[in-house]
Tab-separated table of C-alpha atoms and ligand atoms in Angstrom:
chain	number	residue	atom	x	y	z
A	1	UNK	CA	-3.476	-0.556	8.426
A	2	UNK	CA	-6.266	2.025	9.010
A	3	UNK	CA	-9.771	1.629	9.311
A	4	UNK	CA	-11.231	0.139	5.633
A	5	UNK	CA	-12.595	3.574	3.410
A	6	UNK	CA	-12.634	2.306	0.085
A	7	UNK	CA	-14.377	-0.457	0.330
A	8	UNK	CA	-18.011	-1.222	2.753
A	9	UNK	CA	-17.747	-4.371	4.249
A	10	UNK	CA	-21.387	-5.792	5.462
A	11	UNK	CA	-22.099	-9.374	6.964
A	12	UNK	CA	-25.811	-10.787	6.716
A	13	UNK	CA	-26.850	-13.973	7.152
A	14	UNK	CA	-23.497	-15.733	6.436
A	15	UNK	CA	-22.674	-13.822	3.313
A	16	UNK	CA	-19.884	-11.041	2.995
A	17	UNK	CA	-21.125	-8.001	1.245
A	18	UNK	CA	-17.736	-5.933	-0.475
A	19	UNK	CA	-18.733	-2.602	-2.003
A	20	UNK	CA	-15.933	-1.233	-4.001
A	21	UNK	CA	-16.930	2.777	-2.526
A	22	UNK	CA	-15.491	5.301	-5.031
A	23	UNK	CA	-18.198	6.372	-6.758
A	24	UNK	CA	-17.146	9.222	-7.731
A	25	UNK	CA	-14.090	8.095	-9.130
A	26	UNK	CA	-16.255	4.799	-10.585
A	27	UNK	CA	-14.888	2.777	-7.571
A	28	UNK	CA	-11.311	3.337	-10.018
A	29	UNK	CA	-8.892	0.556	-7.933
A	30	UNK	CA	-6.330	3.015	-6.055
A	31	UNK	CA	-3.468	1.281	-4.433
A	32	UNK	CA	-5.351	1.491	-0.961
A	33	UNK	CA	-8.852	-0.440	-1.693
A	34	UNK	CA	-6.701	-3.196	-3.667
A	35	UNK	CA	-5.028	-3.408	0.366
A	36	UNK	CA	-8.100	-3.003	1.678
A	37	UNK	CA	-8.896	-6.000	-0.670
A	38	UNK	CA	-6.375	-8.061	0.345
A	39	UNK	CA	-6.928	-7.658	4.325
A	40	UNK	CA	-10.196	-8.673	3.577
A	41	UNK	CA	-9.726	-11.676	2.374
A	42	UNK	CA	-6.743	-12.104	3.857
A	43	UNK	CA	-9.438	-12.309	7.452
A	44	UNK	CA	-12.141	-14.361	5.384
A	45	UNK	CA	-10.333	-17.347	5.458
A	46	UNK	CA	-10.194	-17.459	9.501
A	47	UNK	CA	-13.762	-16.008	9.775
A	48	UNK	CA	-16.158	-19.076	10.075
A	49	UNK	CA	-19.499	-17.388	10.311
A	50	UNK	CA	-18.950	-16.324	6.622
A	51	UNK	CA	-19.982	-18.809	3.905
A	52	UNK	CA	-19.914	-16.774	0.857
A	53	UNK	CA	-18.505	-13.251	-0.687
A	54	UNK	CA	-20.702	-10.928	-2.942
A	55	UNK	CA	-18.634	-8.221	-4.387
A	56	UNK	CA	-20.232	-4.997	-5.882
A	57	UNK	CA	-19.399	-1.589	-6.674
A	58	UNK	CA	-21.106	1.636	-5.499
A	59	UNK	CA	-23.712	3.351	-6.761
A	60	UNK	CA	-25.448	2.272	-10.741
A	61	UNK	CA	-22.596	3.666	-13.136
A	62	UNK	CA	-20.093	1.445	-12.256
A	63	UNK	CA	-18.815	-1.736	-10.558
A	64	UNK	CA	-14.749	-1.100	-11.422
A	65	UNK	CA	-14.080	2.025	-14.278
A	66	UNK	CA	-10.313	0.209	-13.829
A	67	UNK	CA	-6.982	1.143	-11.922
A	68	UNK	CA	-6.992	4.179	-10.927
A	69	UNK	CA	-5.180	6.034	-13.608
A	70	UNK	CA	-3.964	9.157	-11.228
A	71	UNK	CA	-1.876	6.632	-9.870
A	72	UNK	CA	-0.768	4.792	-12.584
A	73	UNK	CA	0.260	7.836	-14.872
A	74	UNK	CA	3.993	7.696	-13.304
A	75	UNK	CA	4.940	4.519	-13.428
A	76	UNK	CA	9.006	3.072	-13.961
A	77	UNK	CA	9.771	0.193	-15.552
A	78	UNK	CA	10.346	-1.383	-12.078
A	79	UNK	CA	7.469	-0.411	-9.714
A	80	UNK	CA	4.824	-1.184	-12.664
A	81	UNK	CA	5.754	-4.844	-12.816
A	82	UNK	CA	5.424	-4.299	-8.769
A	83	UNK	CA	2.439	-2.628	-9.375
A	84	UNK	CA	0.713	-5.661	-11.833
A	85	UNK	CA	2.464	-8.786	-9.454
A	86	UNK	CA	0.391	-6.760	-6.209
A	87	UNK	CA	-3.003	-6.563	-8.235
A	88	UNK	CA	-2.207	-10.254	-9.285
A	89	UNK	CA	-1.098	-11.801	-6.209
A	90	UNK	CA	-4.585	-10.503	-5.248
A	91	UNK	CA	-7.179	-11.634	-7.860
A	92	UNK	CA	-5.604	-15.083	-6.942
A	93	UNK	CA	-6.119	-14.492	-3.293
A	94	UNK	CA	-9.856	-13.854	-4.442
A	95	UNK	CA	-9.937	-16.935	-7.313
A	96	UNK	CA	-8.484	-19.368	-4.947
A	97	UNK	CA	-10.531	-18.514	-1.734
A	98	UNK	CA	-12.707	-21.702	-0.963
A	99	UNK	CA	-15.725	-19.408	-0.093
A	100	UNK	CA	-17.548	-18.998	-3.700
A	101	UNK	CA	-17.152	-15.574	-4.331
A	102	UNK	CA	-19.805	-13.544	-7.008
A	103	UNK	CA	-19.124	-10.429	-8.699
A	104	UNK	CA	-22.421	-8.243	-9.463
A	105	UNK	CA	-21.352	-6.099	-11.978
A	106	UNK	CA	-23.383	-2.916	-11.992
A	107	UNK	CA	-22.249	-0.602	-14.551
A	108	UNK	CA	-18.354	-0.335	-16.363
A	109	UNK	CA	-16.689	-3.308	-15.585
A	110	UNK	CA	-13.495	-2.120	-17.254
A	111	UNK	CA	-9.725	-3.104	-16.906
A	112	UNK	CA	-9.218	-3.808	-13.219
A	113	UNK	CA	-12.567	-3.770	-12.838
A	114	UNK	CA	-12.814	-6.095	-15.627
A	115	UNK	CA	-10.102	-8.177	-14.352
A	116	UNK	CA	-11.420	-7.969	-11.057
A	117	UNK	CA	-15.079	-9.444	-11.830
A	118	UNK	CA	-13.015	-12.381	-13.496
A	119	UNK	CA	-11.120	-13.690	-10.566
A	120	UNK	CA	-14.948	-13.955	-8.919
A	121	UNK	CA	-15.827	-17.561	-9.509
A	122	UNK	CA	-19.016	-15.860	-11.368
A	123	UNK	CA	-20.242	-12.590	-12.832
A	124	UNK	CA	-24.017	-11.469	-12.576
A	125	UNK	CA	-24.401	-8.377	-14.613
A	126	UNK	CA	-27.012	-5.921	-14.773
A	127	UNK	CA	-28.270	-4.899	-17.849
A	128	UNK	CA	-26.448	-1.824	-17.980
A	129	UNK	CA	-22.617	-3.606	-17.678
A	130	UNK	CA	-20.273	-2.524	-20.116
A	131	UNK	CA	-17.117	-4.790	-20.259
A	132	UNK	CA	-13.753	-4.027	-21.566
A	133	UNK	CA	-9.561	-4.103	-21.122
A	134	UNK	CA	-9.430	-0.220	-22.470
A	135	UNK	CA	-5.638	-0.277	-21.010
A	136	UNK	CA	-4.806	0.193	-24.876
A	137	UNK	CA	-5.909	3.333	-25.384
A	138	UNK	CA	-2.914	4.232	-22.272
A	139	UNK	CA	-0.203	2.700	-24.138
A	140	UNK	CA	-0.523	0.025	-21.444
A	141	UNK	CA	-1.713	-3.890	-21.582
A	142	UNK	CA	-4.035	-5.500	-18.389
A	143	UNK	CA	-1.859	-6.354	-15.483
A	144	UNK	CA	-4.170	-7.993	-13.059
A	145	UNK	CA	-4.024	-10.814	-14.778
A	146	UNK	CA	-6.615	-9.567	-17.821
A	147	UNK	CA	-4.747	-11.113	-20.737
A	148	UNK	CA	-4.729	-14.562	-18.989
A	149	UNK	CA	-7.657	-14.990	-17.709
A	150	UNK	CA	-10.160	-13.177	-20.547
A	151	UNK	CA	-8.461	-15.506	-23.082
A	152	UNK	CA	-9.054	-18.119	-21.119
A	153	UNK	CA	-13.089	-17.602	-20.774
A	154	UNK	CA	-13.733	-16.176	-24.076
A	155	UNK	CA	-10.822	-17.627	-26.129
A	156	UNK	CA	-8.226	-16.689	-27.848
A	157	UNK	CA	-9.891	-14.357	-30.877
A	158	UNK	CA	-12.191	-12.468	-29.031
A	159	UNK	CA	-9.820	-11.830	-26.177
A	160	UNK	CA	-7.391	-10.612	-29.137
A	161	UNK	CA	-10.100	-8.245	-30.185
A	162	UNK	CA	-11.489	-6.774	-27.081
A	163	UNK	CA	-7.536	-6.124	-25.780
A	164	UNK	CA	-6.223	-4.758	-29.187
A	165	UNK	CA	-9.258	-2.793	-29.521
A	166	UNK	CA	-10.621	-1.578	-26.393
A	167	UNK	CA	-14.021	-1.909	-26.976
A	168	UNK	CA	-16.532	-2.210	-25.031
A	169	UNK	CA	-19.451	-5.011	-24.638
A	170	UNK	CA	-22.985	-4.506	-23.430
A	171	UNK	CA	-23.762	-7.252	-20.857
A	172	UNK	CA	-25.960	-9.326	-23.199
A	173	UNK	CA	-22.782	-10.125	-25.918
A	174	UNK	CA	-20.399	-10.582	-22.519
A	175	UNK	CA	-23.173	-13.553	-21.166
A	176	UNK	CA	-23.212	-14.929	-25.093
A	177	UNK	CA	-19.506	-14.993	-24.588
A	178	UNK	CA	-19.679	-16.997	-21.119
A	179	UNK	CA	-18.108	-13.678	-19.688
A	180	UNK	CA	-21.147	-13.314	-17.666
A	181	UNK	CA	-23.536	-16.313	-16.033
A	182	UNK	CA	-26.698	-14.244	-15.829
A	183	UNK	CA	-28.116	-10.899	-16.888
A	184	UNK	CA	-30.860	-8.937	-14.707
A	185	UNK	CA	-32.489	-5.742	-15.302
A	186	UNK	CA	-31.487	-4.270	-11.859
A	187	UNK	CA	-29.035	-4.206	-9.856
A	188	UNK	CA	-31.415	-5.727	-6.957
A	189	UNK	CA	-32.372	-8.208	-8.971
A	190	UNK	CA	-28.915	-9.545	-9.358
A	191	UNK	CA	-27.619	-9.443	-5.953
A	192	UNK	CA	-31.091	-11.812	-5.790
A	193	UNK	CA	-29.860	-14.158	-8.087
A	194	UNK	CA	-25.848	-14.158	-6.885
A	195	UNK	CA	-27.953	-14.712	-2.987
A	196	UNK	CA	-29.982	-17.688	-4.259
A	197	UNK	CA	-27.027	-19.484	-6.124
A	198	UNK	CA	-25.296	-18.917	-2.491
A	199	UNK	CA	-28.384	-20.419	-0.739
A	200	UNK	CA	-27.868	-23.256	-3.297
A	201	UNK	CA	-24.418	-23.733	-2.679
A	202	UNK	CA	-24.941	-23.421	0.872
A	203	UNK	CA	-26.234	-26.654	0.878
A	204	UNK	CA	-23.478	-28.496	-0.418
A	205	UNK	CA	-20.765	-30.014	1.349
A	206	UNK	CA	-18.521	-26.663	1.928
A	207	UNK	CA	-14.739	-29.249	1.256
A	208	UNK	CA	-16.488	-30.145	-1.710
A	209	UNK	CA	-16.786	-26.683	-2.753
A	210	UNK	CA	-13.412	-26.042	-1.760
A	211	UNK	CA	-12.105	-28.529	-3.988
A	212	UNK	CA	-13.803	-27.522	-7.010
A	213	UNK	CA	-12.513	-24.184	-6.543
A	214	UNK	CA	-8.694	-25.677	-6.441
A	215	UNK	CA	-9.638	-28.264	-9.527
A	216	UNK	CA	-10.908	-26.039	-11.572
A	217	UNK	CA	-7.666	-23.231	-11.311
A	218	UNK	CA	-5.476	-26.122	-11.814
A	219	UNK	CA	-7.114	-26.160	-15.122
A	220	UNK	CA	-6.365	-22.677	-15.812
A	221	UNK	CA	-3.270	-22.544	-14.086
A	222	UNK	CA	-1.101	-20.086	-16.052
A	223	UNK	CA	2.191	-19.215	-13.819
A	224	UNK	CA	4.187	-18.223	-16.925
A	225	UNK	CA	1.608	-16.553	-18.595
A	226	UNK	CA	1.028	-13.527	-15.410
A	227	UNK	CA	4.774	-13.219	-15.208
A	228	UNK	CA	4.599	-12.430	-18.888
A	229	UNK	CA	2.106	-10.439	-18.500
A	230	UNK	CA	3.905	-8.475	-15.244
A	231	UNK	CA	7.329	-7.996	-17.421
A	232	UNK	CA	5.336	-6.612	-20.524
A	233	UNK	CA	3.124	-4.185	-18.315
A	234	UNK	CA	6.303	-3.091	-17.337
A	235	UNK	CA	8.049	-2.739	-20.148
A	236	UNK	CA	4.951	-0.664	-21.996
A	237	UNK	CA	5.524	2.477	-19.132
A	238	UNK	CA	8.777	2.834	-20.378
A	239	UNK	CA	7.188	4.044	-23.445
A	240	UNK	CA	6.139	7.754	-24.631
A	241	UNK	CA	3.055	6.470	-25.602
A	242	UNK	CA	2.145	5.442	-22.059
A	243	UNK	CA	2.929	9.040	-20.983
A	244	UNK	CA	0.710	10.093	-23.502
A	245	UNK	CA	-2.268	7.880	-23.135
A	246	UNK	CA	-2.089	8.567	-19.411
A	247	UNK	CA	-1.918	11.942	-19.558
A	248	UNK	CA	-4.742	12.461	-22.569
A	249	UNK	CA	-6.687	10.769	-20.021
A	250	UNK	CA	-5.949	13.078	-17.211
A	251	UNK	CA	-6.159	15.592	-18.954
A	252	UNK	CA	-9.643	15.181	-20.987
A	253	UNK	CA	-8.163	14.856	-24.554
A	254	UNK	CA	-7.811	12.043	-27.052
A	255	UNK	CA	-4.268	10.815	-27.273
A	256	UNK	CA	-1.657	10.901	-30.023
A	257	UNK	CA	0.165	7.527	-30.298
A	258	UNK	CA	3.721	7.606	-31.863
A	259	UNK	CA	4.421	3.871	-31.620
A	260	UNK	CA	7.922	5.210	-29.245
B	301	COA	N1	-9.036	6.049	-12.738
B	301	COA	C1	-9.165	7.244	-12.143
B	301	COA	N2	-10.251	8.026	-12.291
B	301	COA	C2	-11.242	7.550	-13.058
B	301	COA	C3	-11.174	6.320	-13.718
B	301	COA	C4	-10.006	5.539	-13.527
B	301	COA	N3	-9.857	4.342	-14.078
B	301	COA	N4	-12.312	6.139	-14.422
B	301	COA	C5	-13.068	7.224	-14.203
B	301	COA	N5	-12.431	8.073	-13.382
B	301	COA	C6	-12.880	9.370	-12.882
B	301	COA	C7	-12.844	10.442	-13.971
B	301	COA	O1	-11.523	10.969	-14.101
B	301	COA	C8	-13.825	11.427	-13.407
B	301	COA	O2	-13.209	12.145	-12.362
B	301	COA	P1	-13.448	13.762	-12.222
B	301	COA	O3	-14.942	13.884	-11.975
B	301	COA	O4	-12.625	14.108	-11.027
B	301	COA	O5	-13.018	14.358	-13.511
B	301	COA	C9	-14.887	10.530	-12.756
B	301	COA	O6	-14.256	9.286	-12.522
B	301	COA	C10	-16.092	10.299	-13.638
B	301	COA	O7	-15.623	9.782	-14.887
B	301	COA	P2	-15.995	10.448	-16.316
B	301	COA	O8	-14.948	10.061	-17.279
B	301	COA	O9	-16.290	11.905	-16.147
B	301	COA	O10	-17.385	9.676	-16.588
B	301	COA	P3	-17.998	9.273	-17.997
B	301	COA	O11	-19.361	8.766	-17.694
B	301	COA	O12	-17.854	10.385	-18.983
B	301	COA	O13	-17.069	8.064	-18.530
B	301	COA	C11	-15.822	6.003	-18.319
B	301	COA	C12	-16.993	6.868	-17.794
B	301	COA	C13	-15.712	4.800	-17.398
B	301	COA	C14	-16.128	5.526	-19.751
B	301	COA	C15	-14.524	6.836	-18.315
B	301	COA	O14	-14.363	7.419	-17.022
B	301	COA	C16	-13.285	6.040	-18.604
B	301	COA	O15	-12.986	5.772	-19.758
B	301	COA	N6	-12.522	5.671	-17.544
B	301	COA	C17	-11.234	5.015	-17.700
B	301	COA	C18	-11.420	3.554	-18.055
B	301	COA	C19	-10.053	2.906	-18.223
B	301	COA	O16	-9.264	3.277	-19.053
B	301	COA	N7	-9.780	1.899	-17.362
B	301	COA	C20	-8.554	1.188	-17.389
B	301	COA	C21	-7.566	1.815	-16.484
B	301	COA	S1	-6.028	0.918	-16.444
């Protein structure tokens, strides 16, 4: 593995600081910063000085705009459900770690990104955070583990909605919805508030915190539900309306669905 480019990697004062840096892509997840990702944390576990992960993305526009959809516009039936089980085995590298880990969500927080902020054991959002799972409007369905995990913390109706439609949610409706834990004006302000609920749980005994992070997955433990979720993502890019809804996005135009 090569030196880390997609994604800044700063340690201060016991906390990890992970900037998703593609801004001008909208920190989009390409293959290589999800195995950036994963070496990361893969290293965390060893690395004692660290107590705590904040996770951000670059610049004010966005935290995550998604996958990124250059590489995802030539998928087979077999490398997408490789594609959804990688992102996957991932997010639950990043929901299981015993270090509390805090997305600040700065921006579109859509799809992966989406996804992404919700294997964080909590989202602080800035006022300017759009949420969403637009995968839809590809002729695709979330594959990081979106149709699991939104259901779980928003239930089952307004998970239905936000997936089927592909709207998006200002910050304020996503905190009403316990998407979000707090909203701040600015993105300072937030990383402020995700550094003094670190400070907090810095004080706690850190097994403790470990154990709350397994006890509370085991509640949402879902196995079947992701490999569901991997076999269906597959199945959609064997469709011509995945071909479509990639390409109208690649190509600036709205697409034309044909339900084929
Ligand atoms: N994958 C790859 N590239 C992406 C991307 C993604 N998920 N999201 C944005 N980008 C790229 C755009 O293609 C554009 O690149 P270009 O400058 O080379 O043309 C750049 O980021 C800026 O995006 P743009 O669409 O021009 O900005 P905007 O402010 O008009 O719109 C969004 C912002 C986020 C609403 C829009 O980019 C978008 O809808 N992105 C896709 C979201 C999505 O479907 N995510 C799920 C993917 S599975």
């Amino acid at each position: 593995m090569t030196e880390p480019v997609n994604i800044i990697s700063e340690e201060n004062n016991g906390i990890l600081y992970l900037t998703i840096n593609r801004e001008d892509k909208m920190n989009a997840l390409s293959f290589s910063t999800l195995e950036e990702l994963k070496l990361v944390f893969e290293q965390l576990m060893d690395n004692k000085s660290i107590k705590a992960v904040i996770l951000t993305g670059a610049g004010e526009k966005a935290f995550v705009a998604g996958a990124d959809i250059t590489e995802i516009a030539s998928l087979n039936e077999v490398n997408a459900r490789k594609f959804a089980e990688f992102g996957q085995e991932i997010f639950a590298m990043i929901e299981n770690c015993h270090k509390p880990v805090l997305a600040v969500t700065n921006g579109y927080t859509l799809g992966g990104g989406c996804e992404l902020a919700m294997a964080c054991h909590m989202r602080i959002a800035t006022a300017n955070a759009k949420f969403g799972q637009p995968e839809v409007n590809l002729g695709i369905i979330p594959g990081y583990g979106g149709t699991q995990r939104l259901t779980l913390l928003v239930g089952r109706g307004k998970a239905n909605e936000l997936m089927m439609t592909g709207d998006m949610i200002g910050a304020e409706e996503a905190k009403s919805l316990g998407l979000v834990n707090h909203v701040f004006p600015t993105k300072e302000e937030a990383i402020a508030c995700a550094e003094a609920i670190v400070e907090k749980i810095r004080s706690k005994a850190p097994l403790a915190i470990g154990m709350i992070v397994d006890c509370v997955n085991a509640v949402f433990s879902q196995e079947n539900g992701y490999q569901t979720e991997a076999n269906s993502f597959a199945r959609c890019v064997k469709s011509g309306d995945y071909k479509e809804g990639t390409s109208a996005f690649l190509e600036k135009r709205k697409p034309i669905f044909r339900g084929e």
